[in-house]
Coordinates of C-alpha atoms in Angstrom, one line a residue:
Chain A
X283 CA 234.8 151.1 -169.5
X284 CA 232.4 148.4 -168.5
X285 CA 230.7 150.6 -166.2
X286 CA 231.1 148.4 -163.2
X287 CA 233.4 150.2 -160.5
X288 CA 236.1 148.9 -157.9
X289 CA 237.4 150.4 -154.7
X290 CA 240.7 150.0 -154.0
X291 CA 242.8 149.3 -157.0
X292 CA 245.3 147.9 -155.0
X293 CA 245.2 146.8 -151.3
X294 CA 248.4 145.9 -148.9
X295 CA 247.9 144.6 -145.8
X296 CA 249.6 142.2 -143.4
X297 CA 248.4 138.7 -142.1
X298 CA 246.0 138.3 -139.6
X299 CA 244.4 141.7 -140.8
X300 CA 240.6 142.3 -142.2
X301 CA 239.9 143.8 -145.4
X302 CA 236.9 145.3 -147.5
X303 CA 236.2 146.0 -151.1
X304 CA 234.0 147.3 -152.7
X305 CA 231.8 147.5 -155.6
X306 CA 229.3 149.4 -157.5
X307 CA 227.3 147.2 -160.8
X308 CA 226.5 148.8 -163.9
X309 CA 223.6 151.2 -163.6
X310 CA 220.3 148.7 -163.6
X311 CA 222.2 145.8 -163.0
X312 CA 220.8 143.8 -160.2
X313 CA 222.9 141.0 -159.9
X314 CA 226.9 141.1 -158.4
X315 CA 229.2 138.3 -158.7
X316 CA 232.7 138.3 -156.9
X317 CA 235.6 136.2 -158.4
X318 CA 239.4 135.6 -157.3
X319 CA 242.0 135.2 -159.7
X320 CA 245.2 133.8 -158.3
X321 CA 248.2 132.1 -160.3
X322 CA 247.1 128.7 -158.9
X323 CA 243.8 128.4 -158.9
X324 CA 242.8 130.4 -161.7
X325 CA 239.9 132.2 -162.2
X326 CA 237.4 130.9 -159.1
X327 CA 233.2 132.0 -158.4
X328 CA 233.3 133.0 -155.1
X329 CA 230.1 134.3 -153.8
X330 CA 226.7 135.9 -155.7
X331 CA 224.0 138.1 -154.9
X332 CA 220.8 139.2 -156.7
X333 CA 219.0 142.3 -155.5
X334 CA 220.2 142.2 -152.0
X335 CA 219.9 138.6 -151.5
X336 CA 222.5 135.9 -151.8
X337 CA 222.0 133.3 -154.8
X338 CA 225.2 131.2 -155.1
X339 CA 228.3 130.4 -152.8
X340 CA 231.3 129.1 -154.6
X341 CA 234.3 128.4 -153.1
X342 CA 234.2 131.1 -150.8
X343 CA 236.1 130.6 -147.4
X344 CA 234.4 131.0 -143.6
X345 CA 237.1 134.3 -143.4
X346 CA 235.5 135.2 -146.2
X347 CA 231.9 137.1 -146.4
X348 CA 229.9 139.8 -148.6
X349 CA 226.9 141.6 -148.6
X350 CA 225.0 144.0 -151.1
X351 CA 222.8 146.7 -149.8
X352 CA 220.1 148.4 -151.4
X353 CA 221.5 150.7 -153.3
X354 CA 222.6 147.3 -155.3
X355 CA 226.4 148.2 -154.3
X356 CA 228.3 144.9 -153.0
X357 CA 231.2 144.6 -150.4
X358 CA 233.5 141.8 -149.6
X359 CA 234.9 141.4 -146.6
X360 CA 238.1 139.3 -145.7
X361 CA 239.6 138.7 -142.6
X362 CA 241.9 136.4 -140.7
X363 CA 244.3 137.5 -143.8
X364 CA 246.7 134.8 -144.9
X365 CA 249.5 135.1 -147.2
X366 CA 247.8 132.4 -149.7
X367 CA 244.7 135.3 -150.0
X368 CA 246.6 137.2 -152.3
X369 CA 244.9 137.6 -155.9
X370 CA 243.1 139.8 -157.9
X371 CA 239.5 139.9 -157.0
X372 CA 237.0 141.0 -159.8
X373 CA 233.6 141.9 -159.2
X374 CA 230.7 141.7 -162.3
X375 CA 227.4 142.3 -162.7
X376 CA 224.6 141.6 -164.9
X377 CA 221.5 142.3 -165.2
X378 CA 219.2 138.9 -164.8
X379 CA 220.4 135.8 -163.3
X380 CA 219.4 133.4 -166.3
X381 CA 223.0 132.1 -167.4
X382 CA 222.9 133.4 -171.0
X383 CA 223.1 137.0 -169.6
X384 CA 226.6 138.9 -170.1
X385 CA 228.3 139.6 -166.9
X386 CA 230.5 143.1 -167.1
X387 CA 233.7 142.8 -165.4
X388 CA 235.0 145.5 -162.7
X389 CA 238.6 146.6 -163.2
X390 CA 239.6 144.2 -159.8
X391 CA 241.1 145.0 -156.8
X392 CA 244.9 143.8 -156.2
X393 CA 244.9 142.5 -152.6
X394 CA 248.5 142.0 -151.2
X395 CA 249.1 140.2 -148.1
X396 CA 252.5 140.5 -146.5
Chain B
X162 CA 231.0 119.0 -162.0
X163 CA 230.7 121.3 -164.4
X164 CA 234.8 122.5 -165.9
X165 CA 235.9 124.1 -168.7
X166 CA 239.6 123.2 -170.7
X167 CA 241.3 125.0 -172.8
X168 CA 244.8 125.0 -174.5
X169 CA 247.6 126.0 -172.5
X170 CA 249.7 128.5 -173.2
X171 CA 251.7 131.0 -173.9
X172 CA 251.0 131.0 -178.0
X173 CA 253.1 133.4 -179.7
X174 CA 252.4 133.8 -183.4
X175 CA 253.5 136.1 -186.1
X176 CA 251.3 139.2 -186.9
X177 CA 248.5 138.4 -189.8
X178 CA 248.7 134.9 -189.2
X179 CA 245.4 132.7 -188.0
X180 CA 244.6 131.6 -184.7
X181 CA 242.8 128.8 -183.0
X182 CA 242.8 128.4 -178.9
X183 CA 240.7 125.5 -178.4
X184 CA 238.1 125.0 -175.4
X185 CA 236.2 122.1 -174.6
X186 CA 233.4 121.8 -171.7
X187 CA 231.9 119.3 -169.6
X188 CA 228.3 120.4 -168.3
X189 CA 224.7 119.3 -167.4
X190 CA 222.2 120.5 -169.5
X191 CA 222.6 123.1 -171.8
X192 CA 225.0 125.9 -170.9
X193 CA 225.6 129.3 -172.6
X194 CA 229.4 130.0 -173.9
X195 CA 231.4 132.7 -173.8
X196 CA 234.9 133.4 -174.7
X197 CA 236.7 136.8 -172.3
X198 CA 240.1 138.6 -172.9
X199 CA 241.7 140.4 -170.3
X200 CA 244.5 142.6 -172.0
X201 CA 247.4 143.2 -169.5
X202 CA 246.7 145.1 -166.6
X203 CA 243.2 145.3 -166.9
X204 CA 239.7 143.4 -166.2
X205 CA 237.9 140.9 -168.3
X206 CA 235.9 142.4 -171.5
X207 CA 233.2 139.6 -173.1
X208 CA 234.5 138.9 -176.8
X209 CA 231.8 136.7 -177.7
X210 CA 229.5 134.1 -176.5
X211 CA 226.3 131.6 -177.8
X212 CA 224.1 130.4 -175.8
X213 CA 222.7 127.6 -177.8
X214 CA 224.0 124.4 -179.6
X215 CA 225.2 125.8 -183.2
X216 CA 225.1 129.3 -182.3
X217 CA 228.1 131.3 -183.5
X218 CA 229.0 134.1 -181.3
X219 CA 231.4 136.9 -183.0
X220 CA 233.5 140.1 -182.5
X221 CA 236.4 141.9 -183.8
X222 CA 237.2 139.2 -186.3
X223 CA 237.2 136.9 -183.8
X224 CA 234.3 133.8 -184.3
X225 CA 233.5 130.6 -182.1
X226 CA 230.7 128.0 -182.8
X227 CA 228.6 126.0 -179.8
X228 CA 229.6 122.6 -180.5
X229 CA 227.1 120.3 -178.9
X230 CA 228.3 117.0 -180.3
X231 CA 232.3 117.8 -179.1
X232 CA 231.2 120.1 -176.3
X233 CA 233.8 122.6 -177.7
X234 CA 233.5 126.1 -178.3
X235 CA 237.3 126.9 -180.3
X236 CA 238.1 130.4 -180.6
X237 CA 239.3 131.6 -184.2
X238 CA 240.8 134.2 -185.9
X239 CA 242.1 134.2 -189.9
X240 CA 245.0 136.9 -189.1
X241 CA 246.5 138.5 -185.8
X242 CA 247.1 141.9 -184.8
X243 CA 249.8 142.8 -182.1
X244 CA 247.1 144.2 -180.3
X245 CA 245.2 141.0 -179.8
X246 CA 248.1 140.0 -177.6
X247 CA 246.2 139.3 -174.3
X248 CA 244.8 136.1 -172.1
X249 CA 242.0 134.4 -173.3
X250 CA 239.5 133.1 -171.4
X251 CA 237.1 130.3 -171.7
X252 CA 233.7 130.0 -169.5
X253 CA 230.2 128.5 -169.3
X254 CA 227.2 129.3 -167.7
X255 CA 224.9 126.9 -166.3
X256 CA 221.4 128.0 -167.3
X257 CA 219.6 126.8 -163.9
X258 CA 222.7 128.0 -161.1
X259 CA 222.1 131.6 -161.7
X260 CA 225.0 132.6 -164.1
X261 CA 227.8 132.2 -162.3
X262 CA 230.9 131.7 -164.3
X263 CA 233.2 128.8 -164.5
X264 CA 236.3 129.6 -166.6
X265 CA 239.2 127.8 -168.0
X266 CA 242.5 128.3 -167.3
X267 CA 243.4 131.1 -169.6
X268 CA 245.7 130.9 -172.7
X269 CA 248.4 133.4 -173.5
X270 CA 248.9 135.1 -176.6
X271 CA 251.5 137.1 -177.7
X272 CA 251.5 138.6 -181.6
X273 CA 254.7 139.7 -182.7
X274 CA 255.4 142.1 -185.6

């Protein structure tokens, strides 16, 4: 158990639609990272944020945004759902944003869109 | 930009027997290495990483040594268990863009008994 946690496990949804997930970091951490994993793109950076503010954008789509509140939990919204959004989306967290610092990965959150 | 490569897969080897998956990078600076799995079904643990030139990260039987000459970072292991069977993961982290990973494609390995 890394300690990071993911809500939902599994999400199904039809296009068009708009989604949220959500995660909480370790305890401490203050910095979230979201990923997508998809069978063609591999695993891609999508958006950061450090203590409420966002640090990095990857390649993150417009339909695509997030947030982190202060509690330090993170949410990812997506909308305008198209079939080509389905993955697995991980969130991590770590706690400095220095790159030699281990990011702990969430369990992910299957999106399906039908 | 920066990009990661690693040996494609599936490998399938026999149980006890040693494994290499090889990664090399392409990066600015300095980055730190890392090496995840991500058994089936689940998220990514970290295995290992090093985060300077001749480091040698290890876990589990598992070693890999920062190569700063060949930019490589090969992951290595004298004898398989079945329950190493997972994907492997490649990834740097850029030391001035805040951590974010950028991973390789994933290899594939199945240990058979």
């Amino acid at each position: 158990d890394s300690g990071v946690t993911q809500t939902p496990k599994h999400l199904i949804t039809a296009t068009g639609q708009r989604v949220t997930l959500r995660c909480s970091p370790r305890s401490g951490d203050l910095s979230v990272y979201w990923y997508q994993q998809s069978l063609d793109q591999g695993l891609q950076f999508l958006i950061q944020y450090y203590n409420g503010e966002e640090r990095a954008k990857g390649n993150i789509l417009e339909r695509f945004s997030a947030q982190q509140f202060p509690d330090l939990h993170s949410e990812l919204n997506l909308s305008s759902l198209e079939l080509g959004d389905s993955a697995l989306y991980f969130c991590a967290s770590s706690a400095q944003l220095a790159g030699g610092h281990t990011q702990y990965f969430g369990p992910g959150t299957r999106l399906t869109v039908l | 930009g920066d990009s990661v490569t690693q040996m494609e897969g599936p490998v399938t080897l026999s149980e006890e027997a040693c494994l290499t998956i090889n990664c090399t990078y392409t990066a600015t600076g300095y980055p730190s290495l890392f090496w995840y799995v991500q058994y089936p079904g689940e998220g990514l643990q970290l295995l290992l990483k090093a985060t300077k030139a001749d480091d040698k990260g290890s876990n589990k039987g598992f070693e890999a040594t920062y190569r700063k000459e060949t930019t490589s970072f090969h992951l290595e292991k004298g004898s398989v268990q079945v329950s190493d069977s997972a994907v492997y993961f490649c990834a740097l982290s850029a030391n001035n863009q805040g951590g974010k990973l950028i991973f390789g494609q994933g290899t594939e390995l199945s240990v058979k008994p």
